[in-house]
CSV table of N, CA and C in Angstrom, one decimal:
chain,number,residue,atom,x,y,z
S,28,UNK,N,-4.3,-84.5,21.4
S,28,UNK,CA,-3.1,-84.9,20.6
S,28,UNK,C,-2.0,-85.4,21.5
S,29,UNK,N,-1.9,-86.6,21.1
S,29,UNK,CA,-0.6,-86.9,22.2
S,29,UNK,C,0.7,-86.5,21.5
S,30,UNK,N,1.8,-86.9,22.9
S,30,UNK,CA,2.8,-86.1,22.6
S,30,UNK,C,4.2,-86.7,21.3
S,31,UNK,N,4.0,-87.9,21.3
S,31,UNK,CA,4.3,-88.6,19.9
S,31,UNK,C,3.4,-88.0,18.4
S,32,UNK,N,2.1,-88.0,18.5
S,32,UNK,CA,1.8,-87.6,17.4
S,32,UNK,C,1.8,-85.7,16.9
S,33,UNK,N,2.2,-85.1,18.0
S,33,UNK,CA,2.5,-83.4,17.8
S,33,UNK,C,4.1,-83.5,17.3
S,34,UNK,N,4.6,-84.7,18.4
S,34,UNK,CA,6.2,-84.8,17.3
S,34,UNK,C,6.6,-85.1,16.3
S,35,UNK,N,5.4,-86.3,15.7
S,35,UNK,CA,5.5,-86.5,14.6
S,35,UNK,C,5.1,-85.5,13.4
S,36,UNK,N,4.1,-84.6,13.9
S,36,UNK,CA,4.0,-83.8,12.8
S,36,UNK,C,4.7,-82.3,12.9
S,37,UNK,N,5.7,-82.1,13.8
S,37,UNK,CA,6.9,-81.5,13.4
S,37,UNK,C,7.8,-82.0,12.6
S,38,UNK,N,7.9,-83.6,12.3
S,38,UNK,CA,9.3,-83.8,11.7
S,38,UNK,C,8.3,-84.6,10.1
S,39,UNK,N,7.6,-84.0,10.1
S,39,UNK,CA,6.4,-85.0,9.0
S,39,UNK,C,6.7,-83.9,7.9
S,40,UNK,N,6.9,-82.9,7.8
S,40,UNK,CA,7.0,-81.6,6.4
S,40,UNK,C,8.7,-82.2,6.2
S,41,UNK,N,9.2,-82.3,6.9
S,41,UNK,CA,10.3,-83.0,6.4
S,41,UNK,C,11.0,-84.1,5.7
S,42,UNK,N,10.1,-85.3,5.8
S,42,UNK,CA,10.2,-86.0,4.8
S,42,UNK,C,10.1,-86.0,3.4
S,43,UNK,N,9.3,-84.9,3.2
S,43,UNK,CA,9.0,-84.4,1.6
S,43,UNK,C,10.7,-84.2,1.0
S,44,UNK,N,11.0,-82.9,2.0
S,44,UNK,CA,12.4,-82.6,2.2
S,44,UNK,C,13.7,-83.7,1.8
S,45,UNK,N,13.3,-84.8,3.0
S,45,UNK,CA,14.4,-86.0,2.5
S,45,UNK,C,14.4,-86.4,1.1
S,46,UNK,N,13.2,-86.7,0.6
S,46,UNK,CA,12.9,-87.2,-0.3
S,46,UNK,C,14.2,-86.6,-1.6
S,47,UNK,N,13.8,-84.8,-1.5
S,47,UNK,CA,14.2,-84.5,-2.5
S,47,UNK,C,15.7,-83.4,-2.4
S,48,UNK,N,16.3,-83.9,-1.1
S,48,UNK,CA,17.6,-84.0,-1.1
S,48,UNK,C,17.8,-82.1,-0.6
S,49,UNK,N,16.8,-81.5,0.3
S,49,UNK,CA,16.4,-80.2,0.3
S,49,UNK,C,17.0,-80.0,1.9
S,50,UNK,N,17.4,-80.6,2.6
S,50,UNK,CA,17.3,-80.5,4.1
S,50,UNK,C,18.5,-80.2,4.2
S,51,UNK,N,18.9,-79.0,5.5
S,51,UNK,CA,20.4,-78.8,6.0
S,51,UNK,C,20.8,-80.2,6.6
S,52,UNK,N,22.1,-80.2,7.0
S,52,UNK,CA,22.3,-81.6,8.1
S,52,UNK,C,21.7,-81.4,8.9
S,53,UNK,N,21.4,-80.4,9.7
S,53,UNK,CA,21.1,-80.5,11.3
S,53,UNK,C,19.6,-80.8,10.9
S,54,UNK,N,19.0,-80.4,9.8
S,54,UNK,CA,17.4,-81.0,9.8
S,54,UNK,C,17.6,-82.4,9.2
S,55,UNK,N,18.7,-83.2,8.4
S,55,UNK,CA,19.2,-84.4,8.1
S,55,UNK,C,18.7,-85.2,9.6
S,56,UNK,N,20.2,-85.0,10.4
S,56,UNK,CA,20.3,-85.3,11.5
S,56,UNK,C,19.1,-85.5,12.5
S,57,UNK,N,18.5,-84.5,12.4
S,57,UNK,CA,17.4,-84.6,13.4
S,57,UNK,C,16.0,-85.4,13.1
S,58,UNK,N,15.9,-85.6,11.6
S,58,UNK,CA,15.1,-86.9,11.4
S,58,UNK,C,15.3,-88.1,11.0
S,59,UNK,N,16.9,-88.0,11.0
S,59,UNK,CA,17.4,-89.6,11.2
S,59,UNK,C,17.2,-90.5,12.3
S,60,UNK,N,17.5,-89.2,13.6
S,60,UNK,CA,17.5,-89.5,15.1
S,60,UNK,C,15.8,-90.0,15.0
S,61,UNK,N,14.4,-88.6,14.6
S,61,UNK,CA,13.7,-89.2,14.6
S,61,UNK,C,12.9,-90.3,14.3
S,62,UNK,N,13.5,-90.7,13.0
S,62,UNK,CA,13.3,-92.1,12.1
S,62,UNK,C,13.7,-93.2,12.8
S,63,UNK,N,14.5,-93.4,13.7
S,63,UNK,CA,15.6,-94.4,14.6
S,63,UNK,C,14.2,-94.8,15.7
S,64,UNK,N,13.8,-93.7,15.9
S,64,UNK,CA,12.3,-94.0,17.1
S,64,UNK,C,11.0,-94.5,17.0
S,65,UNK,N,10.7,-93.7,15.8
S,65,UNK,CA,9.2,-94.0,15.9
S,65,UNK,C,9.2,-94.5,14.4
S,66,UNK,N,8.4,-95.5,14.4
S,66,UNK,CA,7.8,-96.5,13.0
S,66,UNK,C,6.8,-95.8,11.8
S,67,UNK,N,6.1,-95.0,13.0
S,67,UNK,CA,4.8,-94.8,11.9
S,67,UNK,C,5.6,-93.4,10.9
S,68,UNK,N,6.5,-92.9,11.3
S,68,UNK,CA,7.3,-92.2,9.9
S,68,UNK,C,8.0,-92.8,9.3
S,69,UNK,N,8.5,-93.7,10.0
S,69,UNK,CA,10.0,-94.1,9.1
S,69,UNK,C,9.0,-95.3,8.3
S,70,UNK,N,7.4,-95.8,8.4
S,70,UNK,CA,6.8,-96.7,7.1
S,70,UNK,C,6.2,-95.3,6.3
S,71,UNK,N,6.0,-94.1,6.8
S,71,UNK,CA,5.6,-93.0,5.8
S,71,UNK,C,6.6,-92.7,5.1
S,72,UNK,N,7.3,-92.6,5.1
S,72,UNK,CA,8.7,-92.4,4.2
S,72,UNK,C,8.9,-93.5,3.3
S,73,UNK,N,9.4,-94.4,3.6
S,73,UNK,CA,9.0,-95.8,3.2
S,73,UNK,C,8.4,-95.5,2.0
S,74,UNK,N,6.5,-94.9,2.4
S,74,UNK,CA,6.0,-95.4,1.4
S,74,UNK,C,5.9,-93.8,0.1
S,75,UNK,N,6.5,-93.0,1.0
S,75,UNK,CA,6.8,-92.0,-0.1
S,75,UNK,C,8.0,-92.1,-0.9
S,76,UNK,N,9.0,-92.9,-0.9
S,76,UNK,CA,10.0,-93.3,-1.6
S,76,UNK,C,9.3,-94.4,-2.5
S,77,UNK,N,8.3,-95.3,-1.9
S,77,UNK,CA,7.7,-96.4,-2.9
S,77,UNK,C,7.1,-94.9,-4.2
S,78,UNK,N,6.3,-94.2,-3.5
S,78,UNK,CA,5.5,-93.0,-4.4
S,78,UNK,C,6.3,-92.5,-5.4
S,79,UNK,N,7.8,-91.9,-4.8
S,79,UNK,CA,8.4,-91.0,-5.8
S,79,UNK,C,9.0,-92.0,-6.8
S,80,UNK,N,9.5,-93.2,-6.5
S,80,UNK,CA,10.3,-94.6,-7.4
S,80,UNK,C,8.7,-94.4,-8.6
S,81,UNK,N,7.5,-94.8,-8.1
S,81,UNK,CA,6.8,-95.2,-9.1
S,81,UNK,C,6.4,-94.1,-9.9
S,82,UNK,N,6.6,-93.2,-9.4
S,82,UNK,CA,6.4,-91.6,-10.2
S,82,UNK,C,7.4,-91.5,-11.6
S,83,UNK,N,8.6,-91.7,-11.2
S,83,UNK,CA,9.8,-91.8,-12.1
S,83,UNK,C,9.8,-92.7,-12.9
S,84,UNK,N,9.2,-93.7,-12.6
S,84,UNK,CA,9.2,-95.0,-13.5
S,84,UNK,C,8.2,-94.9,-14.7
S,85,UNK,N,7.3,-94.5,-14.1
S,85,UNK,CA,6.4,-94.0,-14.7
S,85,UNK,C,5.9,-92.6,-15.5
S,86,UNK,N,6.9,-91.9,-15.2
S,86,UNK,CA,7.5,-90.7,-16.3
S,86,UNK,C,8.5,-91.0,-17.1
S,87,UNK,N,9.6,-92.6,-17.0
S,87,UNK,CA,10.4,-92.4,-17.5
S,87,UNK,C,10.0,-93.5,-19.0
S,88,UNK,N,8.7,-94.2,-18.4
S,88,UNK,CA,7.6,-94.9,-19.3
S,88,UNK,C,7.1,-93.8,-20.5
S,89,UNK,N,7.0,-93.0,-20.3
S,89,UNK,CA,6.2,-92.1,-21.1
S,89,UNK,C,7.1,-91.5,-22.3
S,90,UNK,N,6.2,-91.2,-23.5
S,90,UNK,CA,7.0,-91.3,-24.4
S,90,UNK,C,7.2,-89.9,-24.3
S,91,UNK,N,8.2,-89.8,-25.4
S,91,UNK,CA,8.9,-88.4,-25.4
S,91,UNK,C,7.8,-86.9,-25.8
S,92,UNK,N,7.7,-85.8,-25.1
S,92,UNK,CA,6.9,-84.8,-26.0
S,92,UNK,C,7.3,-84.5,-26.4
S,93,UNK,N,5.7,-84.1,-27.9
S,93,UNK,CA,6.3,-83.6,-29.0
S,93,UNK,C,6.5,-82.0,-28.5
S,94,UNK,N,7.3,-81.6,-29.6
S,94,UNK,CA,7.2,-80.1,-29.4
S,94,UNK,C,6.4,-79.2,-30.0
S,95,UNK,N,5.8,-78.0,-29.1
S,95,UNK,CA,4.7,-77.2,-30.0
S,95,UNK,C,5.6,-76.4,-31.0
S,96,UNK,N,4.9,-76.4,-32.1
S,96,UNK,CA,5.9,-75.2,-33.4
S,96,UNK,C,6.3,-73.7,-32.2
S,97,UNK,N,5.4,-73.3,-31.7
S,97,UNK,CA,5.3,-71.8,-31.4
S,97,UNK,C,6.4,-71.6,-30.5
S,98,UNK,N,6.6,-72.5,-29.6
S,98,UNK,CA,8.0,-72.6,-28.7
S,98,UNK,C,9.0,-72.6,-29.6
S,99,UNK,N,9.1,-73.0,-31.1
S,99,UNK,CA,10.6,-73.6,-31.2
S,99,UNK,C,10.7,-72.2,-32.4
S,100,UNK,N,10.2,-71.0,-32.5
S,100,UNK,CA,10.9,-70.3,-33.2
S,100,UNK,C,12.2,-69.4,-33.3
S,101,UNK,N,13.0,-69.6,-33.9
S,101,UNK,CA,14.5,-69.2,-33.9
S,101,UNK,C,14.6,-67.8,-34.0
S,102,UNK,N,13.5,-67.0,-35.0
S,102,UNK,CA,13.8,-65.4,-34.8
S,102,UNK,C,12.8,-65.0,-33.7
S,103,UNK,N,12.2,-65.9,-32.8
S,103,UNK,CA,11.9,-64.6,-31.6
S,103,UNK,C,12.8,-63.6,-30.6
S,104,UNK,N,14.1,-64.5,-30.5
S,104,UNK,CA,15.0,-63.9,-29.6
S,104,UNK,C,15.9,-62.7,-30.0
S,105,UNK,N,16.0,-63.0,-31.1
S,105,UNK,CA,16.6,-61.7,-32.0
S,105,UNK,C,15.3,-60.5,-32.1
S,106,UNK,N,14.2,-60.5,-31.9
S,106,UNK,CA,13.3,-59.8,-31.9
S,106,UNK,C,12.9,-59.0,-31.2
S,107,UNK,N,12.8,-60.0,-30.1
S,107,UNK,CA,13.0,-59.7,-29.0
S,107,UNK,C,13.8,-58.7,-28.5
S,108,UNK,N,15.0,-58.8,-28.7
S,108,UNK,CA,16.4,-58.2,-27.9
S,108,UNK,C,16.5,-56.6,-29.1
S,109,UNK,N,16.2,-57.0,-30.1
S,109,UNK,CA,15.8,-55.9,-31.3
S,109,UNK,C,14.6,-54.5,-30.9
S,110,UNK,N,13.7,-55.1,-29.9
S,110,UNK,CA,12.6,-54.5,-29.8
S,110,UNK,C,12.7,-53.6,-28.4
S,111,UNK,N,13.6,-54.4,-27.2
S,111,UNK,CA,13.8,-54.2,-26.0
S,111,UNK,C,14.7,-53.0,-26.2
S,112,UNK,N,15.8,-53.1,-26.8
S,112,UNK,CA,16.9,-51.9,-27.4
S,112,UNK,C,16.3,-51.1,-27.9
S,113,UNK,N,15.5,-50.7,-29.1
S,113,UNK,CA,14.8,-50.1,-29.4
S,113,UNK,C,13.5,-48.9,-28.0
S,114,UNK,N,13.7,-50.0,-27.3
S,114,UNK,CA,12.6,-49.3,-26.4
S,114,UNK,C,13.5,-48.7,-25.3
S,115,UNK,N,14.7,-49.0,-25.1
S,115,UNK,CA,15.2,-48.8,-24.2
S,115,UNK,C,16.1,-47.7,-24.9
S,116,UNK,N,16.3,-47.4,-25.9
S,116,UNK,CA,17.2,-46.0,-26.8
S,116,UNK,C,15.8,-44.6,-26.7
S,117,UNK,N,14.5,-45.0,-27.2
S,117,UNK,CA,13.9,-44.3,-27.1
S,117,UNK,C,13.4,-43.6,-25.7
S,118,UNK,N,13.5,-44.2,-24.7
S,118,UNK,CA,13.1,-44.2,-23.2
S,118,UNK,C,14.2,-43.2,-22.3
S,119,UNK,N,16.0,-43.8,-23.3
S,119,UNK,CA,16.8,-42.3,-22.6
S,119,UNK,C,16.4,-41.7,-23.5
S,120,UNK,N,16.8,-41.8,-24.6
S,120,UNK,CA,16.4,-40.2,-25.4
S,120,UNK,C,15.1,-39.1,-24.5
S,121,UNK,N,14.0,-39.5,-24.6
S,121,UNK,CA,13.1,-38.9,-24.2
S,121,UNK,C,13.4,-38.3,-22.8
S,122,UNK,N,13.7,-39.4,-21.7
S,122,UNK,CA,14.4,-39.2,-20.5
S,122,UNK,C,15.3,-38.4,-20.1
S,123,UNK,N,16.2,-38.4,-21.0
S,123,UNK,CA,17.4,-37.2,-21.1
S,123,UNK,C,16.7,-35.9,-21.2
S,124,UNK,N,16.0,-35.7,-22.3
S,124,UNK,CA,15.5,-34.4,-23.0
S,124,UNK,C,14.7,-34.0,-21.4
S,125,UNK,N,13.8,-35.0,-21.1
S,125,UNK,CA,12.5,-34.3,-20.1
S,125,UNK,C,13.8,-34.0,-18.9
S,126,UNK,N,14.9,-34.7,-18.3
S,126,UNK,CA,15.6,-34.3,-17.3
S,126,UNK,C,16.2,-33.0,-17.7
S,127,UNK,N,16.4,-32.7,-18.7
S,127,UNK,CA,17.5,-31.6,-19.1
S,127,UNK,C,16.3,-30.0,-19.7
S,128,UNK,N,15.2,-30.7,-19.8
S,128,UNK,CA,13.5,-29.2,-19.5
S,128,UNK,C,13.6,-29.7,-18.2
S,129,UNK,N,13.5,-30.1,-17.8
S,129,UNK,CA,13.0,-30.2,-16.1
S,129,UNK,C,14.4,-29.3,-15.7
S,130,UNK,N,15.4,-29.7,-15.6
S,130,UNK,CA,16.7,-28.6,-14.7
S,130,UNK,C,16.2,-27.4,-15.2
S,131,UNK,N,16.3,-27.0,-16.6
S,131,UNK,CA,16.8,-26.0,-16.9
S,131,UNK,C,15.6,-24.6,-16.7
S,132,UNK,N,14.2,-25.4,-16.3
S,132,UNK,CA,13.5,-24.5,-15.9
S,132,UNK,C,13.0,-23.7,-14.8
S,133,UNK,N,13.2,-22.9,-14.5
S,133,UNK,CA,13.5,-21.7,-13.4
S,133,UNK,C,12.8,-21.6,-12.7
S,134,UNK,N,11.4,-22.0,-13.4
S,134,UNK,CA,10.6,-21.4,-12.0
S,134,UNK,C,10.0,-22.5,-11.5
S,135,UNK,N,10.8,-23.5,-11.1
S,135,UNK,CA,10.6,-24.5,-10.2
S,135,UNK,C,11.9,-24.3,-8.9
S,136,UNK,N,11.4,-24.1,-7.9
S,136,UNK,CA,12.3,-24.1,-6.7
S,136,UNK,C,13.4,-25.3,-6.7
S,137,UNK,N,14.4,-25.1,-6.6
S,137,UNK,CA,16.1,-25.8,-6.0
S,137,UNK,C,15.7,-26.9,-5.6
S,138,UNK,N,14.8,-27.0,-4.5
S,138,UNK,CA,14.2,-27.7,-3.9
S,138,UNK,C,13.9,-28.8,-3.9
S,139,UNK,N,12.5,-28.5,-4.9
S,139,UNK,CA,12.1,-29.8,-5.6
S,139,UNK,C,13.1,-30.3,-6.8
S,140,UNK,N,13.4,-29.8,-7.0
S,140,UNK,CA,14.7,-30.7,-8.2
S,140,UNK,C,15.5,-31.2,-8.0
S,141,UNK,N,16.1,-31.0,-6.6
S,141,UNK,CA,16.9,-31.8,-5.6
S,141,UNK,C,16.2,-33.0,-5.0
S,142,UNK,N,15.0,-32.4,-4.7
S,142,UNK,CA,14.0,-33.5,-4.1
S,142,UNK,C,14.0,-35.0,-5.5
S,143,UNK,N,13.5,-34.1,-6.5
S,143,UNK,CA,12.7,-35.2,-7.5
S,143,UNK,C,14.1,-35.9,-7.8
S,144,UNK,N,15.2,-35.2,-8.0
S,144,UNK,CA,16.2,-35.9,-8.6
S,144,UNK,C,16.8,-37.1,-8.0
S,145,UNK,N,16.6,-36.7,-6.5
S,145,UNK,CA,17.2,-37.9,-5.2
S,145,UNK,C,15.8,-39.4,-5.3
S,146,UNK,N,15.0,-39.0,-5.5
S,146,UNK,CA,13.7,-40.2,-5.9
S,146,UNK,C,14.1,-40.7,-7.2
S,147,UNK,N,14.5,-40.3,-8.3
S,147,UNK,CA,14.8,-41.3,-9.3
S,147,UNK,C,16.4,-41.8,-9.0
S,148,UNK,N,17.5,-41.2,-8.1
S,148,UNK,CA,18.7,-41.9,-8.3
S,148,UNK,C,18.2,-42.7,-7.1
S,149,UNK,N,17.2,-42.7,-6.3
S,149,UNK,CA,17.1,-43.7,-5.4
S,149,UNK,C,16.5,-44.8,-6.4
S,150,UNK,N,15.9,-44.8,-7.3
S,150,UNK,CA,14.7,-45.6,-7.6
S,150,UNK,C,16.0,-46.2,-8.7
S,151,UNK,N,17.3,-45.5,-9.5
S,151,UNK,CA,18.2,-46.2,-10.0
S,151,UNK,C,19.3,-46.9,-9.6
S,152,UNK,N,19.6,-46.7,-8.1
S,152,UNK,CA,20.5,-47.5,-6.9
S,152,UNK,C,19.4,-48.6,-6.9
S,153,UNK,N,18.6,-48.5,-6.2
S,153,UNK,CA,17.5,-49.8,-5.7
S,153,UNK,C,17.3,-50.8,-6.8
S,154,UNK,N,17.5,-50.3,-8.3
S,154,UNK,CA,17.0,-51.2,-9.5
S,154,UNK,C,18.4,-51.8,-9.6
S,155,UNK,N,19.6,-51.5,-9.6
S,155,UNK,CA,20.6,-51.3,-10.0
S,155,UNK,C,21.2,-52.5,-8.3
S,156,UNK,N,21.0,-52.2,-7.3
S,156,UNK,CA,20.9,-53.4,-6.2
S,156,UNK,C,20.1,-54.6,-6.6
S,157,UNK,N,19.3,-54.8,-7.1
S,157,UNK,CA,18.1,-55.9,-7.5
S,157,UNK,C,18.6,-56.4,-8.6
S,158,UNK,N,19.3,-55.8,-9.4
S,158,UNK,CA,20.0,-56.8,-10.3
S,158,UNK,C,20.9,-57.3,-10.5
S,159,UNK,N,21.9,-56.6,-9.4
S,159,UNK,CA,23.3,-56.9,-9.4
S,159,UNK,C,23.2,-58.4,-8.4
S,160,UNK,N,22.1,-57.8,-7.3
S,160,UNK,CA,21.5,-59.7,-6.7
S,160,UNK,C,21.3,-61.0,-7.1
S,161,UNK,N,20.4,-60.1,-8.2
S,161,UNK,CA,19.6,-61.1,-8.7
S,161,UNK,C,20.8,-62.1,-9.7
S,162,UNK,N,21.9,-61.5,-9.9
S,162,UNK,CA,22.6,-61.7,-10.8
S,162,UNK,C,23.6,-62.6,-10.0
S,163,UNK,N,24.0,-62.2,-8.8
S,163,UNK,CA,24.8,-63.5,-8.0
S,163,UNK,C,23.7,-64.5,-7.1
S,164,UNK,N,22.5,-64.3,-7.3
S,164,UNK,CA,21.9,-65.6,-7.4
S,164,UNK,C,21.6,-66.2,-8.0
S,165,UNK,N,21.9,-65.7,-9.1
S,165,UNK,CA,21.4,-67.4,-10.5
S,165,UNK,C,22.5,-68.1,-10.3
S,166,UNK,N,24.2,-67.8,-10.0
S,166,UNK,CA,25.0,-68.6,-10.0
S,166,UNK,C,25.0,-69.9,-9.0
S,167,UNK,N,23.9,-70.0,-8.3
S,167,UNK,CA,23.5,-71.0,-7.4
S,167,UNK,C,22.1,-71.1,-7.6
S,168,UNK,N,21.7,-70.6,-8.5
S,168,UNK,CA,20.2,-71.0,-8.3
S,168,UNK,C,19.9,-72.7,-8.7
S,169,UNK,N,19.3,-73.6,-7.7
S,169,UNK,CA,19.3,-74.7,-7.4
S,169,UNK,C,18.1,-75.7,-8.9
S,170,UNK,N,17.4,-74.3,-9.3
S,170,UNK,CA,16.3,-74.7,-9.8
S,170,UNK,C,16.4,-74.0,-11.6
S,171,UNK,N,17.7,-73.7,-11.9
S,171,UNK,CA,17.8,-73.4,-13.6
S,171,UNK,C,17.9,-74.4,-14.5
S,172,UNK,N,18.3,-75.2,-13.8
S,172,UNK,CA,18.1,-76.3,-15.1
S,172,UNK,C,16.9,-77.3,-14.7
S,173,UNK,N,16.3,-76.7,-14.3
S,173,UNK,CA,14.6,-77.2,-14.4
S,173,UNK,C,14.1,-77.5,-15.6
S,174,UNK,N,13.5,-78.3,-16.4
S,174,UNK,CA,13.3,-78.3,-17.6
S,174,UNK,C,11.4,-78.1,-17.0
S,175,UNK,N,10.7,-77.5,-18.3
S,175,UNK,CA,8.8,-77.5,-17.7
S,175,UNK,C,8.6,-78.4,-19.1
């Protein structure tokens, strides 16, 4: 492998990147410099910009899809949110009751109830971090208005 074509295929996963507007500057920059040099990328790019144009043209050709019925029902969401509640009222109740027999019983050592108790507030921090995340990255998530 010479030393042109090991370069080129460092800066070759990149062009996908250009294409779809995905690259920091400094990876911008560094395949513009590369594109300024060598031909045989800057006609592969070339001809993946010919690819993506005819891809588009040719999706934008196509006629509209229809919609399945089973996607477009109006009472699943209320059902849904109906059923999740439901499961989630029964899940403390029970929860509560089993934490409040679990303290109040005596002949389990200090110990372990200290122990078990510090594993579920860890396991309720940790769920409780993951969603407070998960929740300041949708506000940039690059890919929500993805339609499938």
């Amino acid at each position: 492998m010479t030393k042109a074509t090991r370069e080129c295929a460092l800066y070759e996963p990149l062009l996908s990147g250009a294409l779809d507007d995905e690259l920091t500057q400094q990876q911008q920059q560094l395949l513009q410099h590369h594109l300024q040099r060598c031909e045989y990328c800057s006609a592969k790019l070339a001809q993946l910009e010919q690819q993506s144009a005819a891809l588009r043209a040719a999706r934008q050709a196509m006629p509209e899809p229809t919609t399945m019925p089973h996607f477009q029902t109006t009472n699943t969401p209320v059902w849904q949110w109906l059923g999740w509640l439901l499961m989630l009222i029964g899940l403390l109740v029970i929860g509560g009751w089993a934490a409040y027999q679990y303290v109040q019983d005596a002949s389990l050592p200090i110990w372990l109830k200290l122990a078990v108790g510090a594993v579920y507030l860890g396991l309720a921090v940790l769920f409780i971090g993951v969603a407070w995340q998960r929740k300041q990255q949708a506000k940039t998530d690059r890919y929500k208005k993805v339609q499938l």
